[in-house]
Amino acid sequence: MLETIKKIIKQAGKIAIAGYHASSKVIHHKGATDIVTQTDLKIEDFIRSQILQYYPDHDLLMEETDNELKKSNHLWIIDPLDGTTNFAHKFPFFAISIAYEENQIRQLAAVYIPFFQELFWAEKDMGAYLNGRKIQVSETAEISQSLIATGFPYDRWQKGDYYLQEFAAFMKRAQGIRRAGAAAIDLCYTACGRLDGFFERKLKPWDTAAGSLIVREAGGKVTNYSGDLQHYTEDTIIASNGIIHQNMLDILSQVNQGEKN
Ligand code: IPD
Ligand code: CA
Ligand code: CA
């Protein structure tokens, strides 16, 4: 099954690269800052048809289309293009994300970054890999030595000041903070030690389902803002190398003291 996912996600990557060079059109806005391109839909259709060809009875949870659930014990959670805004601006930081779970336990995850030809994957209890090489989270122990990533939710035009408080708290404490625009990649970069931690609000299941398994299998920690094990249906996420996790939780809780989500 893992080999099948790798094959499908790499082929999907070719569709992404073709759309990238052909300046794939934005076809509609889901919100003021939330766009969909032709390529999002093309990739989603491709992945759906491939998975159903191999596994016709499985269920699919996909960003761009509602698929009728068959209530099987097999669920695929798919983001056809994570980082669509980047993609539409020809900023090459975008990915395809596929997670698979059986009886509500995530078994497999793959995130492919086509522009850089980097394929991250993980299998439950078997570790995490980047292009065949085993990966591990960083050993950075101090926030002041850490490179931290985040993202801004799609209601940032309304709530930007609020999100900026969290951003500012890390900007003032970390070695660096990045907002590169693709949560699945932020998670994979945390898994392989390029980043030491990542936090974000209001992500959707397809943004985090694959990346969070990859972080955990690489030895990292993934919780919500309360410090409980994060599930992809939740509203907040902190992923880290584990060592700086409590520190990240404390910083966010200080910022949010007295605030309701
Ligand atoms: C978005 C990206 C971005 C995050 C957004 C997500 P999309 O996914 O992951 O980094 O900040 O909240 O929705 O819309 O490009 O698939
Ligand atoms: Ca996404
Ligand atoms: Ca997407």
Coordinates of C-alpha atoms and ligand atoms in Angstrom, one line a residue:
M1 CA 0.0 0.0 0.0
L2 CA 2.9 2.4 0.8
E3 CA 4.4 1.8 -2.6
T4 CA 1.0 2.5 -4.2
I5 CA 0.7 5.8 -2.3
K6 CA 4.3 6.8 -3.3
K7 CA 3.5 6.1 -7.0
I8 CA 0.2 8.0 -6.9
I9 CA 1.7 11.0 -5.1
K10 CA 4.6 11.3 -7.5
Q11 CA 2.3 11.2 -10.5
A12 CA 0.2 13.8 -8.8
G13 CA 3.4 15.9 -8.4
K14 CA 3.8 15.8 -12.2
I15 CA 0.4 17.3 -12.6
A16 CA 1.3 20.0 -10.1
I17 CA 4.6 20.9 -12.0
A18 CA 2.7 21.0 -15.3
G19 CA 0.1 23.4 -13.8
Y20 CA 2.9 25.5 -12.2
H21 CA 4.7 26.1 -15.5
A22 CA 1.4 26.6 -17.4
S23 CA 0.3 29.2 -14.8
S24 CA -2.8 27.2 -13.8
K25 CA -5.8 29.6 -13.4
V26 CA -7.4 30.6 -10.2
I27 CA -11.0 29.4 -10.7
H28 CA -12.7 30.5 -7.6
H29 CA -12.4 32.1 -4.2
K30 CA -13.6 30.1 -1.2
G31 CA -13.1 33.2 0.9
A32 CA -11.3 36.5 0.6
T33 CA -7.8 35.0 0.8
D34 CA -8.7 31.3 0.1
I35 CA -8.3 30.4 -3.6
V36 CA -8.7 27.2 -5.7
T37 CA -6.8 26.7 -9.0
Q38 CA -7.5 24.3 -11.8
T39 CA -4.6 22.2 -10.6
D40 CA -6.1 21.7 -7.1
L41 CA -9.1 20.1 -8.8
K42 CA -7.1 18.2 -11.4
I43 CA -4.9 16.6 -8.8
E44 CA -7.8 15.8 -6.5
D45 CA -9.6 14.0 -9.4
F46 CA -6.5 12.1 -10.3
I47 CA -5.9 10.9 -6.7
R48 CA -9.5 10.0 -6.2
S49 CA -9.7 7.9 -9.4
Q50 CA -6.4 6.2 -8.5
I51 CA -7.3 5.3 -5.0
L52 CA -10.7 4.0 -5.9
Q53 CA -9.2 2.0 -8.7
Y54 CA -7.0 0.1 -6.1
Y55 CA -9.4 0.3 -3.2
P56 CA -13.0 0.8 -4.4
D57 CA -14.6 0.3 -1.0
H58 CA -12.5 2.9 0.8
D59 CA -13.6 6.3 2.0
L60 CA -12.1 9.6 1.0
L61 CA -11.9 12.9 2.9
M62 CA -10.7 15.5 0.4
E63 CA -10.4 19.3 0.5
E64 CA -12.1 20.3 -2.7
T65 CA -15.0 17.8 -3.0
D66 CA -17.5 16.1 -0.7
N67 CA -17.3 12.4 -1.2
E68 CA -20.2 10.3 0.0
L69 CA -18.9 8.3 3.0
K70 CA -19.3 4.5 2.7
K71 CA -18.6 4.2 6.4
S72 CA -15.8 1.7 5.7
N73 CA -13.0 1.2 8.2
H74 CA -10.6 2.7 5.6
L75 CA -10.2 6.4 5.3
W76 CA -7.9 8.5 3.1
I77 CA -7.4 12.2 4.0
I78 CA -6.1 14.2 1.1
D79 CA -4.9 17.7 0.4
P80 CA -4.4 17.8 -3.4
L81 CA -2.3 21.0 -3.1
D82 CA -1.1 22.4 0.2
G83 CA 0.2 25.9 -0.4
T84 CA -2.2 26.9 -3.2
T85 CA -1.5 30.6 -2.7
N86 CA 2.2 30.0 -3.1
F87 CA 1.5 27.8 -6.2
A88 CA -0.7 30.5 -7.8
H89 CA 2.1 33.1 -7.3
K90 CA 4.9 30.7 -8.5
F91 CA 6.5 30.5 -5.1
P92 CA 7.6 26.9 -5.3
F93 CA 6.7 25.9 -1.8
F94 CA 3.7 23.6 -2.2
A95 CA 3.0 20.0 -1.6
I96 CA 0.5 17.1 -2.0
S97 CA -0.5 15.4 1.2
I98 CA -2.0 11.9 1.6
A99 CA -2.8 10.1 4.9
Y100 CA -4.4 6.7 5.3
E101 CA -6.1 5.3 8.4
E102 CA -7.7 2.0 9.3
N103 CA -10.2 1.8 12.1
Q104 CA -9.4 5.4 12.9
I105 CA -5.7 4.8 13.4
R106 CA -3.3 6.5 11.0
Q107 CA -1.2 3.9 9.4
L108 CA 0.5 5.7 6.5
A109 CA 1.4 9.2 5.4
A110 CA 3.1 10.8 2.4
V111 CA 3.8 14.4 1.6
Y112 CA 5.5 15.2 -1.7
I113 CA 7.1 18.5 -2.6
P114 CA 7.2 18.3 -6.4
F115 CA 9.4 21.3 -7.1
F116 CA 12.2 20.0 -4.9
Q117 CA 11.4 16.3 -5.6
E118 CA 11.3 15.6 -1.9
L119 CA 9.1 12.7 -0.8
F120 CA 8.4 12.4 2.9
W121 CA 6.6 9.3 4.2
A122 CA 5.9 7.5 7.4
E123 CA 4.4 4.2 8.5
K124 CA 3.0 3.7 12.0
D125 CA 5.8 2.4 14.3
M126 CA 8.2 2.1 11.4
G127 CA 9.8 5.6 11.4
A128 CA 9.7 8.5 9.0
Y129 CA 11.7 8.9 5.8
L130 CA 12.8 11.5 3.2
N131 CA 13.6 10.1 -0.2
G132 CA 14.5 6.8 1.4
R133 CA 16.6 8.2 4.2
K134 CA 15.4 7.9 7.8
I135 CA 14.7 11.3 9.4
Q136 CA 14.7 12.6 12.9
V137 CA 13.6 15.7 14.7
S138 CA 16.3 18.2 15.8
E139 CA 17.9 18.2 19.2
T140 CA 17.6 21.9 19.7
A141 CA 16.9 22.6 23.4
E142 CA 16.3 26.3 23.6
I143 CA 13.7 28.5 21.9
S144 CA 16.4 31.1 21.5
Q145 CA 18.3 28.6 19.3
S146 CA 15.1 27.4 17.4
L147 CA 13.7 28.1 14.0
I148 CA 9.9 28.1 14.4
A149 CA 7.2 28.1 11.7
T150 CA 3.6 29.2 11.7
G151 CA 0.8 30.1 9.4
F152 CA -2.0 32.6 9.4
P153 CA -5.6 31.4 9.1
Y154 CA -7.9 32.5 6.3
D155 CA -9.8 34.9 8.5
R156 CA -6.6 37.0 9.0
W157 CA -8.1 40.1 7.4
Q158 CA -10.6 40.2 10.3
K159 CA -8.5 38.7 13.1
G160 CA -5.0 39.6 12.0
D161 CA -4.1 41.6 15.2
Y162 CA -5.0 38.6 17.3
Y163 CA -2.8 36.2 15.3
L164 CA 0.0 38.7 15.3
Q165 CA 0.3 38.5 19.1
E166 CA 1.3 34.8 18.8
F167 CA 3.6 35.6 16.0
A168 CA 5.2 38.4 17.9
A169 CA 5.8 36.2 21.0
F170 CA 8.0 33.9 19.0
M171 CA 9.6 36.6 16.9
K172 CA 10.9 38.1 20.2
R173 CA 12.1 34.7 21.6
A174 CA 13.2 32.4 18.8
Q175 CA 16.3 32.5 16.6
G176 CA 13.9 32.9 13.6
I177 CA 10.3 32.6 12.6
R178 CA 9.0 31.6 9.2
R179 CA 5.7 31.7 7.5
A180 CA 6.2 29.9 4.2
G181 CA 2.6 29.0 3.5
A182 CA 2.2 25.2 3.4
A183 CA 1.4 23.5 6.7
A184 CA 2.1 20.0 5.4
I185 CA 5.7 21.1 4.5
D186 CA 6.1 22.9 7.9
L187 CA 5.3 19.6 9.6
C188 CA 7.7 17.6 7.4
Y189 CA 10.4 20.2 7.9
T190 CA 9.9 19.8 11.7
A191 CA 10.1 16.1 11.2
C192 CA 13.5 16.3 9.5
G193 CA 15.0 18.9 11.8
R194 CA 15.0 21.9 9.4
L195 CA 12.6 23.5 11.8
D196 CA 12.4 22.9 15.5
G197 CA 8.8 23.7 16.0
F198 CA 5.5 24.7 14.3
F199 CA 2.2 26.1 15.6
E200 CA -1.0 27.2 13.8
R201 CA -4.7 27.7 14.4
K202 CA -7.7 26.7 12.3
L203 CA -6.1 24.1 10.1
K204 CA -8.2 21.4 8.5
P205 CA -7.8 17.6 8.6
W206 CA -6.1 17.4 5.2
D207 CA -3.5 20.0 6.3
T208 CA -2.2 18.0 9.2
A209 CA -3.3 14.3 8.9
A210 CA -0.2 13.1 7.0
G211 CA 2.4 15.6 8.4
S212 CA 1.5 14.9 12.1
L213 CA 2.2 11.1 11.6
I214 CA 5.5 12.0 9.9
V215 CA 6.5 14.2 12.9
R216 CA 5.6 11.6 15.5
E217 CA 7.4 8.8 13.6
A218 CA 10.5 11.1 13.4
G219 CA 10.5 11.2 17.2
G220 CA 8.7 14.6 17.6
K221 CA 5.6 15.6 19.5
V222 CA 2.3 16.9 18.2
T223 CA -0.4 18.4 20.5
N224 CA -3.1 21.0 20.5
Y225 CA -2.6 24.3 22.4
S226 CA -3.7 22.6 25.6
G227 CA -0.9 20.0 25.4
D228 CA -3.2 17.1 24.6
L229 CA -2.3 14.7 21.8
Q230 CA -3.5 16.5 18.6
H231 CA -6.1 14.9 16.4
Y232 CA -6.5 16.3 12.9
T233 CA -10.1 17.4 13.5
E234 CA -8.9 19.9 16.2
D235 CA -8.5 23.6 15.8
T236 CA -5.0 24.1 17.1
I237 CA -1.7 22.4 16.6
I238 CA 1.9 22.5 18.0
A239 CA 4.5 20.2 16.5
S240 CA 8.0 20.1 17.7
N241 CA 11.1 18.1 18.4
G242 CA 9.6 17.4 21.8
I243 CA 12.4 19.1 23.8
I244 CA 11.1 22.7 23.3
H245 CA 7.4 21.6 23.3
Q246 CA 6.5 22.7 26.9
N247 CA 8.2 26.0 26.2
M248 CA 6.1 26.6 23.1
L249 CA 3.0 25.7 25.0
D250 CA 3.9 28.1 27.8
I251 CA 4.6 30.9 25.3
L252 CA 1.2 30.4 23.6
S253 CA -0.7 30.1 26.8
Q254 CA 0.9 33.3 28.1
V255 CA -0.2 35.1 24.9
N256 CA -3.7 33.6 25.1
Q257 CA -4.2 34.1 28.9
G258 CA -7.8 35.2 29.4
E259 CA -8.6 34.9 25.6
K260 CA -11.1 32.5 24.2
N261 CA -10.3 30.8 21.0
Ligands
IPD1 C1 -3.1 26.3 3.6 C2 -1.7 26.2 3.9 C3 -1.2 27.4 4.8 C4 -2.0 27.5 6.0 C5 -3.5 27.6 5.7 C6 -3.9 26.3 4.9 P1 -4.1 25.3 1.3 O1 -3.6 25.2 2.9 O2 -1.3 25.0 4.6 O3 0.1 27.2 5.2 O4 -1.6 28.7 6.7 O5 -4.3 27.8 6.8 O6 -5.3 26.3 4.7 O7 -5.4 26.1 1.4 O8 -3.0 26.0 0.5 O9 -4.3 23.9 1.0
CA2 CA -3.8 22.8 2.9
CA3 CA -5.3 22.6 -0.5

